[in-house]
XYZ file of C-alpha atoms in Angstrom:
539
model
C 62.794 98.790 61.553
C 62.802 94.719 61.339
C 60.341 92.696 62.741
C 62.439 90.713 64.659
C 63.595 93.921 66.688
C 60.118 94.470 67.478
C 59.402 90.912 68.682
C 62.336 90.125 70.506
C 63.170 93.975 71.389
C 66.535 93.079 70.533
C 69.146 92.946 67.576
C 69.386 89.267 66.561
C 72.336 87.394 64.861
C 71.191 88.467 61.603
C 71.754 92.051 62.671
C 75.235 91.090 63.997
C 76.633 88.961 60.713
C 74.885 92.272 58.510
C 76.804 94.598 60.700
C 79.949 92.503 60.536
C 79.814 92.242 56.380
C 79.050 95.803 56.267
C 82.515 96.827 58.046
C 85.024 93.589 56.383
C 87.849 95.896 59.113
C 85.831 94.539 62.194
C 86.787 90.906 63.293
C 85.934 88.908 66.610
C 88.939 88.541 68.949
C 89.257 86.301 71.944
C 90.692 89.122 74.463
C 93.932 88.323 76.583
C 93.256 88.174 80.391
C 94.975 91.498 81.421
C 94.797 92.033 85.146
C 93.255 95.099 86.791
C 96.715 96.059 88.468
C 98.203 95.775 84.744
C 95.503 98.323 83.231
C 95.933 100.829 85.803
C 99.825 100.570 86.546
C 100.642 100.899 82.527
C 99.738 104.926 82.652
C 101.308 107.725 81.015
C 103.223 109.102 84.035
C 104.914 105.809 84.648
C 105.874 104.995 81.473
C 107.334 108.268 80.608
C 109.372 107.688 84.605
C 110.620 104.654 83.277
C 111.825 106.016 79.863
C 113.592 108.708 81.623
C 115.410 106.780 83.879
C 116.343 104.430 80.801
C 117.402 107.401 78.862
C 119.784 108.336 82.024
C 121.313 105.041 82.204
C 121.675 105.134 77.951
C 123.820 108.238 78.542
C 125.298 107.474 81.944
C 126.946 104.079 80.518
C 126.958 104.755 76.498
C 126.593 100.842 75.070
C 125.843 99.982 71.269
C 122.970 98.084 70.829
C 124.237 94.387 71.386
C 125.427 95.687 74.407
C 121.811 95.991 75.897
C 119.715 92.615 77.103
C 116.350 91.852 78.321
C 116.157 88.714 80.996
C 112.777 87.227 82.132
C 111.699 83.669 83.335
C 108.750 81.655 82.262
C 107.568 78.278 83.545
C 106.922 75.125 81.412
C 104.661 72.388 82.394
C 104.596 68.621 81.690
C 101.009 69.298 80.891
C 100.080 72.173 78.724
C 96.691 73.352 77.035
C 96.520 71.369 73.662
C 96.660 73.426 70.290
C 93.609 74.255 68.485
C 92.617 71.190 66.113
C 90.413 70.471 63.325
C 87.230 68.451 64.265
C 84.108 67.722 62.547
C 80.913 70.581 62.366
C 78.668 69.211 65.293
C 81.011 67.354 67.675
C 79.752 68.096 71.272
C 83.047 67.523 72.686
C 86.570 67.329 71.495
C 89.087 65.830 73.679
C 92.978 65.593 73.325
C 95.336 63.227 75.212
C 97.859 65.189 77.742
C 100.419 63.381 80.348
C 98.323 64.122 83.463
C 95.735 66.008 85.016
C 98.398 68.386 86.499
C 102.085 68.034 86.210
C 105.222 69.390 87.265
C 107.109 72.313 86.037
C 110.633 73.633 85.321
C 111.825 77.473 85.021
C 113.392 78.543 82.147
C 115.201 81.674 82.047
C 115.809 83.686 78.978
C 118.207 86.430 77.760
C 118.265 88.041 74.450
C 119.956 91.350 73.170
C 118.474 94.535 70.951
C 120.383 92.745 68.040
C 118.917 89.667 68.521
C 121.517 87.791 70.346
C 120.673 84.933 72.240
C 122.224 83.821 75.421
C 121.524 80.244 75.798
C 118.923 79.193 77.986
C 119.003 78.625 81.950
C 117.088 75.564 83.506
C 115.725 75.327 87.267
C 114.360 71.901 88.008
C 112.832 70.891 91.188
C 115.355 68.475 92.332
C 118.031 68.385 95.252
C 120.746 67.699 93.219
C 121.403 68.151 89.620
C 121.853 64.738 87.413
C 123.470 64.799 83.697
C 120.264 63.082 82.497
C 118.143 66.127 83.097
C 120.086 68.193 80.549
C 119.936 65.602 78.036
C 119.098 67.255 74.552
C 118.592 70.581 75.637
C 120.475 73.693 73.619
C 123.763 73.644 73.160
C 125.465 75.921 76.232
C 122.520 75.668 78.701
C 122.882 75.696 81.985
C 121.342 73.468 84.511
C 120.351 74.560 88.183
C 118.349 73.157 90.859
C 116.281 74.640 93.682
C 114.482 71.803 95.790
C 112.852 68.617 95.842
C 109.484 70.536 95.668
C 110.185 74.174 94.073
C 111.560 75.199 90.559
C 111.097 78.894 91.444
C 113.903 81.053 91.069
C 115.451 82.655 93.982
C 118.246 85.352 94.612
C 120.922 82.713 94.955
C 120.277 80.758 91.898
C 119.779 84.602 89.857
C 123.356 84.902 90.888
C 124.286 82.004 89.030
C 122.409 83.395 86.170
C 124.254 86.201 85.846
C 127.338 84.442 85.922
C 126.298 82.759 83.083
C 125.187 86.108 81.017
C 128.556 87.418 82.212
C 130.254 84.292 80.610
C 127.982 84.839 77.596
C 128.378 88.099 76.908
C 131.921 88.945 78.486
C 131.040 92.044 80.289
C 133.293 93.761 82.598
C 133.958 96.868 84.516
C 135.320 98.756 81.173
C 132.665 96.804 78.735
C 129.227 97.453 80.605
C 126.153 95.995 79.587
C 122.480 97.110 80.475
C 120.332 94.450 81.717
C 116.811 94.943 81.705
C 114.282 93.055 84.152
C 111.282 93.112 85.985
C 111.213 93.954 89.989
C 110.550 90.345 91.463
C 112.168 89.733 94.387
C 115.068 87.444 93.510
C 116.152 90.044 91.062
C 116.499 92.972 94.050
C 118.595 91.304 96.378
C 121.888 92.625 97.609
C 123.948 89.490 96.404
C 122.750 90.241 92.956
C 123.317 93.736 92.981
C 126.808 93.314 94.214
C 127.766 91.052 91.871
C 126.122 92.759 89.100
C 128.069 95.993 89.920
C 131.110 94.124 90.447
C 131.297 92.451 86.732
C 129.970 95.375 84.952
C 126.181 94.691 84.663
C 123.995 97.714 85.091
C 120.605 96.819 85.992
C 117.707 98.581 85.228
C 113.876 97.185 86.295
C 110.449 98.210 84.602
C 107.864 99.738 86.734
C 105.506 97.428 88.433
C 102.893 95.579 86.180
C 103.752 97.191 83.338
C 106.284 93.959 81.592
C 103.140 93.117 79.276
C 103.865 96.062 77.042
C 107.437 97.236 78.084
C 109.487 93.642 78.198
C 110.704 92.557 74.779
C 110.411 89.063 76.176
C 106.788 89.504 77.093
C 105.761 91.692 73.903
C 107.117 89.408 71.081
C 108.987 86.368 71.895
C 107.745 84.019 74.692
C 104.300 84.138 73.331
C 105.233 82.259 70.244
C 107.516 80.366 72.332
C 104.438 78.880 74.202
C 102.317 78.112 71.268
C 105.054 76.023 69.619
C 105.984 74.443 73.256
C 102.237 72.792 72.901
C 102.595 71.841 69.373
C 105.871 70.215 70.167
C 103.880 68.590 73.554
C 101.387 67.282 71.295
C 103.634 65.393 68.496
C 105.411 64.246 71.501
C 102.222 62.398 72.882
C 101.470 61.408 69.137
C 105.069 59.770 68.675
C 104.969 58.132 72.305
C 101.533 56.928 72.584
C 100.705 55.560 76.400
C 104.094 57.222 77.882
C 103.834 60.118 80.284
C 105.861 62.661 79.671
C 108.586 63.437 82.800
C 110.901 66.785 83.421
C 113.748 65.059 81.912
C 111.981 65.371 78.574
C 111.170 68.967 78.490
C 114.941 70.465 77.725
C 114.879 68.307 74.553
C 111.566 69.069 73.806
C 111.627 72.528 74.079
C 114.730 73.085 71.742
C 113.014 73.274 68.670
C 110.645 75.785 69.553
C 113.194 77.716 71.559
C 115.203 77.979 68.396
C 111.980 78.874 66.230
C 110.907 81.740 68.342
C 114.151 83.036 69.451
C 115.032 84.347 66.446
C 116.124 87.788 64.982
C 113.131 88.873 63.527
C 110.917 88.346 66.622
C 113.394 89.794 68.973
C 114.487 92.951 67.369
C 110.845 93.531 66.411
C 109.841 93.382 70.318
C 112.544 95.612 71.139
C 111.429 98.201 68.676
C 107.867 97.751 69.872
C 108.604 98.685 73.263
C 110.494 101.635 72.293
C 113.450 100.313 73.741
C 115.830 99.995 70.883
C 115.900 102.289 68.844
C 115.005 104.294 71.916
C 111.753 106.253 71.393
C 108.922 107.745 73.891
C 106.574 107.940 70.974
C 105.820 104.172 70.593
C 102.583 104.609 73.016
C 99.691 106.615 72.186
C 97.124 108.025 74.125
C 94.796 104.667 73.501
C 97.426 102.919 74.803
C 97.001 104.590 78.074
C 93.307 104.693 77.965
C 92.414 101.538 80.188
C 94.164 103.398 82.650
C 91.845 106.333 82.775
C 89.887 104.532 85.553
C 92.251 105.340 87.930
C 93.545 108.714 86.865
C 94.682 110.205 90.426
C 96.432 113.273 91.630
C 100.336 112.681 91.648
C 101.887 111.851 94.973
C 103.196 115.092 96.174
C 99.857 116.583 94.837
C 98.186 114.921 97.783
C 97.715 117.205 99.928
C 95.992 119.467 97.582
C 92.121 119.362 97.655
C 90.685 116.395 95.676
C 88.649 117.458 92.321
C 84.922 116.266 92.919
C 84.215 113.622 89.997
C 80.716 114.825 89.306
C 81.001 118.045 88.097
C 77.495 119.962 87.437
C 76.231 120.932 84.292
C 76.245 124.669 84.986
C 80.035 124.813 86.378
C 80.712 123.467 82.896
C 78.830 126.025 80.860
C 80.332 129.290 79.897
C 79.886 132.119 82.628
C 76.686 134.469 81.712
C 78.307 137.402 82.514
C 80.594 136.600 79.468
C 77.654 136.147 76.896
C 73.742 136.434 77.100
C 72.956 133.069 75.319
C 70.628 130.903 77.103
C 71.793 127.472 77.781
C 70.400 124.885 75.177
C 69.647 127.908 73.031
C 71.653 127.238 69.553
C 74.243 130.058 68.812
C 73.924 131.844 65.348
C 76.429 134.116 65.529
C 79.858 132.977 64.275
C 81.740 135.563 66.476
C 80.260 134.458 69.716
C 81.172 130.976 68.761
C 84.803 132.012 68.186
C 85.166 133.874 71.151
C 83.774 131.023 73.228
C 87.275 129.387 74.322
C 85.678 126.727 76.973
C 83.978 123.873 74.867
C 81.680 121.238 76.390
C 82.544 117.729 75.911
C 80.218 114.742 76.870
C 82.624 113.877 79.905
C 81.815 117.266 81.566
C 78.137 116.406 81.155
C 78.252 113.305 82.376
C 81.830 112.083 83.872
C 82.963 108.206 83.061
C 82.782 106.514 85.759
C 85.905 106.774 88.348
C 87.690 104.001 90.814
C 87.764 105.741 94.449
C 90.741 106.323 95.948
C 93.387 103.506 96.679
C 93.283 102.076 100.783
C 96.614 102.618 101.778
C 98.225 99.201 103.331
C 101.236 99.293 105.332
C 101.197 95.456 105.535
C 102.827 93.257 102.715
C 106.425 93.400 101.035
C 107.130 97.028 99.772
C 106.185 98.499 96.486
C 108.187 98.462 93.598
C 109.344 101.023 91.112
C 111.903 101.599 88.024
C 115.203 101.979 89.082
C 118.618 101.740 88.102
C 119.797 98.738 90.996
C 123.814 99.049 90.532
C 123.974 103.021 91.053
C 125.592 103.164 94.562
C 122.558 105.119 96.406
C 120.436 102.382 95.563
C 122.913 99.998 96.482
C 122.957 101.366 99.331
C 119.563 101.665 100.403
C 118.952 97.890 99.693
C 122.331 96.768 101.429
C 120.568 98.579 104.478
C 116.969 96.905 104.069
C 118.881 93.769 103.890
C 120.371 94.133 107.002
C 117.185 95.769 108.647
C 115.241 92.192 107.399
C 118.198 90.183 108.755
C 117.561 91.878 112.244
C 114.041 91.358 112.331
C 114.114 87.691 111.318
C 116.714 87.032 113.774
C 114.159 86.874 117.172
C 112.021 84.870 115.146
C 114.239 82.269 114.269
C 115.514 81.909 117.936
C 113.575 79.393 119.898
C 114.197 80.832 123.590
C 113.926 77.992 126.069
C 113.931 78.597 129.837
C 116.811 78.097 131.476
C 117.080 76.591 135.032
C 120.333 75.988 137.192
C 120.197 72.571 138.123
C 123.184 70.500 139.359
C 124.513 67.795 136.669
C 125.056 64.471 137.176
C 128.278 62.792 137.716
C 128.246 60.658 134.619
C 128.767 62.839 131.633
C 130.640 62.545 128.318
C 132.589 64.095 125.643
C 133.602 63.821 121.903
C 136.049 65.257 119.052
C 135.089 68.052 116.850
C 132.482 66.881 114.628
C 133.131 66.701 110.847
C 130.231 65.915 108.503
C 130.577 62.544 106.716
C 133.825 62.188 108.457
C 135.100 58.419 107.813
C 137.668 58.921 110.718
C 138.048 55.830 113.202
C 138.471 58.154 116.388
C 137.270 56.194 119.366
C 133.837 57.137 120.535
C 134.573 56.366 124.196
C 134.141 59.820 126.506
C 135.672 61.174 129.318
C 133.610 62.125 132.460
C 133.084 65.509 133.292
C 133.575 66.794 136.746
C 131.170 68.699 138.940
C 133.518 71.465 139.342
C 133.257 74.780 137.473
C 136.841 74.978 136.820
C 137.298 71.170 135.409
C 134.136 71.670 133.106
C 135.123 75.004 131.836
C 137.795 72.812 129.861
C 135.837 69.868 128.797
C 133.317 71.840 126.697
C 134.685 73.377 123.522
C 133.446 74.614 120.284
C 131.795 71.630 117.768
C 131.286 69.395 121.021
C 127.683 67.752 120.733
C 125.738 67.846 123.881
C 122.609 66.612 125.768
C 120.864 69.732 127.827
C 118.264 69.186 130.195
C 115.000 71.530 130.867
C 113.369 71.099 134.086
C 109.705 72.323 134.504
C 107.117 72.469 136.951
C 106.157 68.925 135.735
C 108.669 67.262 134.092
C 112.259 67.372 132.692
C 113.166 67.231 128.764
C 116.428 66.563 127.226
C 117.469 68.078 124.082
C 120.733 67.558 121.450
C 122.459 70.082 120.683
C 125.992 71.795 118.862
C 127.912 73.957 121.044
C 128.294 77.012 118.781
C 129.832 79.432 121.213
C 131.574 79.842 124.262
C 131.502 82.523 127.014
C 132.904 81.581 130.657
C 129.934 79.571 132.224
C 127.509 79.643 129.663
C 127.436 78.289 126.268
C 125.594 78.957 122.757
C 123.951 75.886 121.760
C 121.944 75.041 118.351
C 119.571 72.316 119.022
C 119.185 69.452 116.406
C 115.475 68.004 115.631
C 114.653 64.391 116.842
C 113.615 62.310 113.945
C 112.843 58.623 113.780
C 114.021 56.880 116.628
C 117.751 57.882 117.577
C 118.323 60.083 114.652
C 118.572 63.672 114.566
C 118.625 66.458 111.956
C 119.465 70.151 111.742
C 115.665 72.006 111.775
C 115.122 74.330 108.916
C 114.558 77.304 111.299
C 117.755 77.902 113.577
C 116.582 77.023 117.086
C 119.397 77.922 119.486
C 119.613 79.154 123.406
C 122.290 80.165 125.760
C 122.691 77.376 128.229
C 124.308 77.063 131.736
C 127.124 75.103 132.012
C 124.886 73.541 134.740
C 122.044 72.734 132.481
C 124.637 70.207 130.397
C 123.532 66.811 131.280
C 126.608 65.025 128.845
C 128.795 65.518 126.467
C 127.675 63.349 123.586
C 130.252 61.159 121.316
C 131.198 61.968 117.558
C 128.015 61.653 115.382
C 128.319 59.525 112.589
C 126.085 60.334 108.990
C 123.506 57.119 108.109
C 124.871 57.184 104.797
C 126.807 58.345 101.962
C 124.433 60.180 99.951
C 123.536 63.876 100.348
C 120.462 63.435 102.167
C 121.775 60.779 104.625
C 124.706 62.738 105.412
C 122.439 65.212 107.081
C 120.996 62.664 109.621
C 123.083 61.974 112.553
C 123.183 59.277 114.825
C 125.245 58.845 117.871
C 126.968 55.677 118.659
C 126.921 53.662 122.367
C 124.408 56.347 123.365
C 120.425 55.146 123.935
C 118.245 57.651 124.400
C 115.304 55.936 125.277
C 115.966 56.151 129.007
C 115.831 60.177 128.700
C 112.621 61.921 128.190
C 113.553 63.626 124.684
C 111.981 66.986 123.557
């Protein structure tokens, strides 16, 4: 035993260097971070169920390899981790200039086929409207989309436009379908997406949750090299533009070269082959690949009613029965015939089982757990449609702000305006007519589209609100209320605020509103000419 072992009671660096020298096949690697959800979800049962589903899709829709596609999104920020550099030994700190501490991000949607065909990427920007300057230098045929000024994330409406872009490139039809493999992101599984895909010959197949790091070709062999080359491209850009800050409009041109180098035939076809998607093979994954999920092995869901096996198995239960043989446990067996007849072998796991995770607690809250499925099949499509309708019904009461309606006599002086037309340049007169207190006369004055001032009387005060008439039902009106901003300007709120109002609670009909400007944003800010709301206690 080395002297250092006796002094320190542990093996030192000299032993590690010697061990690595004696085993040249080993190397020190930095492991990739893998979440517990991914480690446990990638198990043999989930993978085999997905391959069964994928095989069913291939048999039901026999397509060639050039009609099998994989789509996925990735984010690219103006600030990425710098690549590895060469530095002097002994240097305590090595720095690299970047644009900022944190930068804005865009989303890039990539689509590839099993034969190496690449669909031009789709860029999603955090903007209210798309400017031509955002797409300068982008790969040929790329599509630019916008979400909102604060978000570049993809949603179901944007993914429908992505499918339109894929359809235009692949020219798929009902008679010439394509199979599109993707993850279970909520934007991919909406009813609008499924309906468009089914109507245009796109068969949507989803991977099991938390398994895309091993099953999705883009994640396995394409997006990794792409991200590495983007880091190098950003580093080169900072070198060529000293003192400048990388902006969002520079990213499409910046990722063009990494995109062309990474999305090549070799990387794409190798990724499809490694995942067993094309050529189709169930044998690409071995038991060693499923080993991380061993810690959470549990019975199948349909077997939950059976008694769960005890994890700690005693040694006596693992040993052969003494009635079958007279050998005392722990005594060496010398008879060859006895060894051959002993069909029960004892492994170290039987003596001391490996640690196991406890049963998972079922949580009723949160979104529904995803699964691998063919979304465009009629049963799945009907389920998604039904779930969408139920969600809309549940959300409707939450969006409606119910106000207390009291019957108060209206004032004699009221007003009327023409039907509202957003950003209209009409020069119609803003003068308005007086409403009479008679119910018969008032019912003919207030119509759909009128803007009105509604009064709500409380125990201690009276509040006034501006709204638009959405529906008329005899002596009651459905009003969609506006939100007051600065001064006497109003906008439509993000969450619809509606209420049923009696005719007697309408203080006046307002004149036709006008927009404060000609831009898209200022068109949504409304003002009412010749009306001063200062004398009203506005809510």
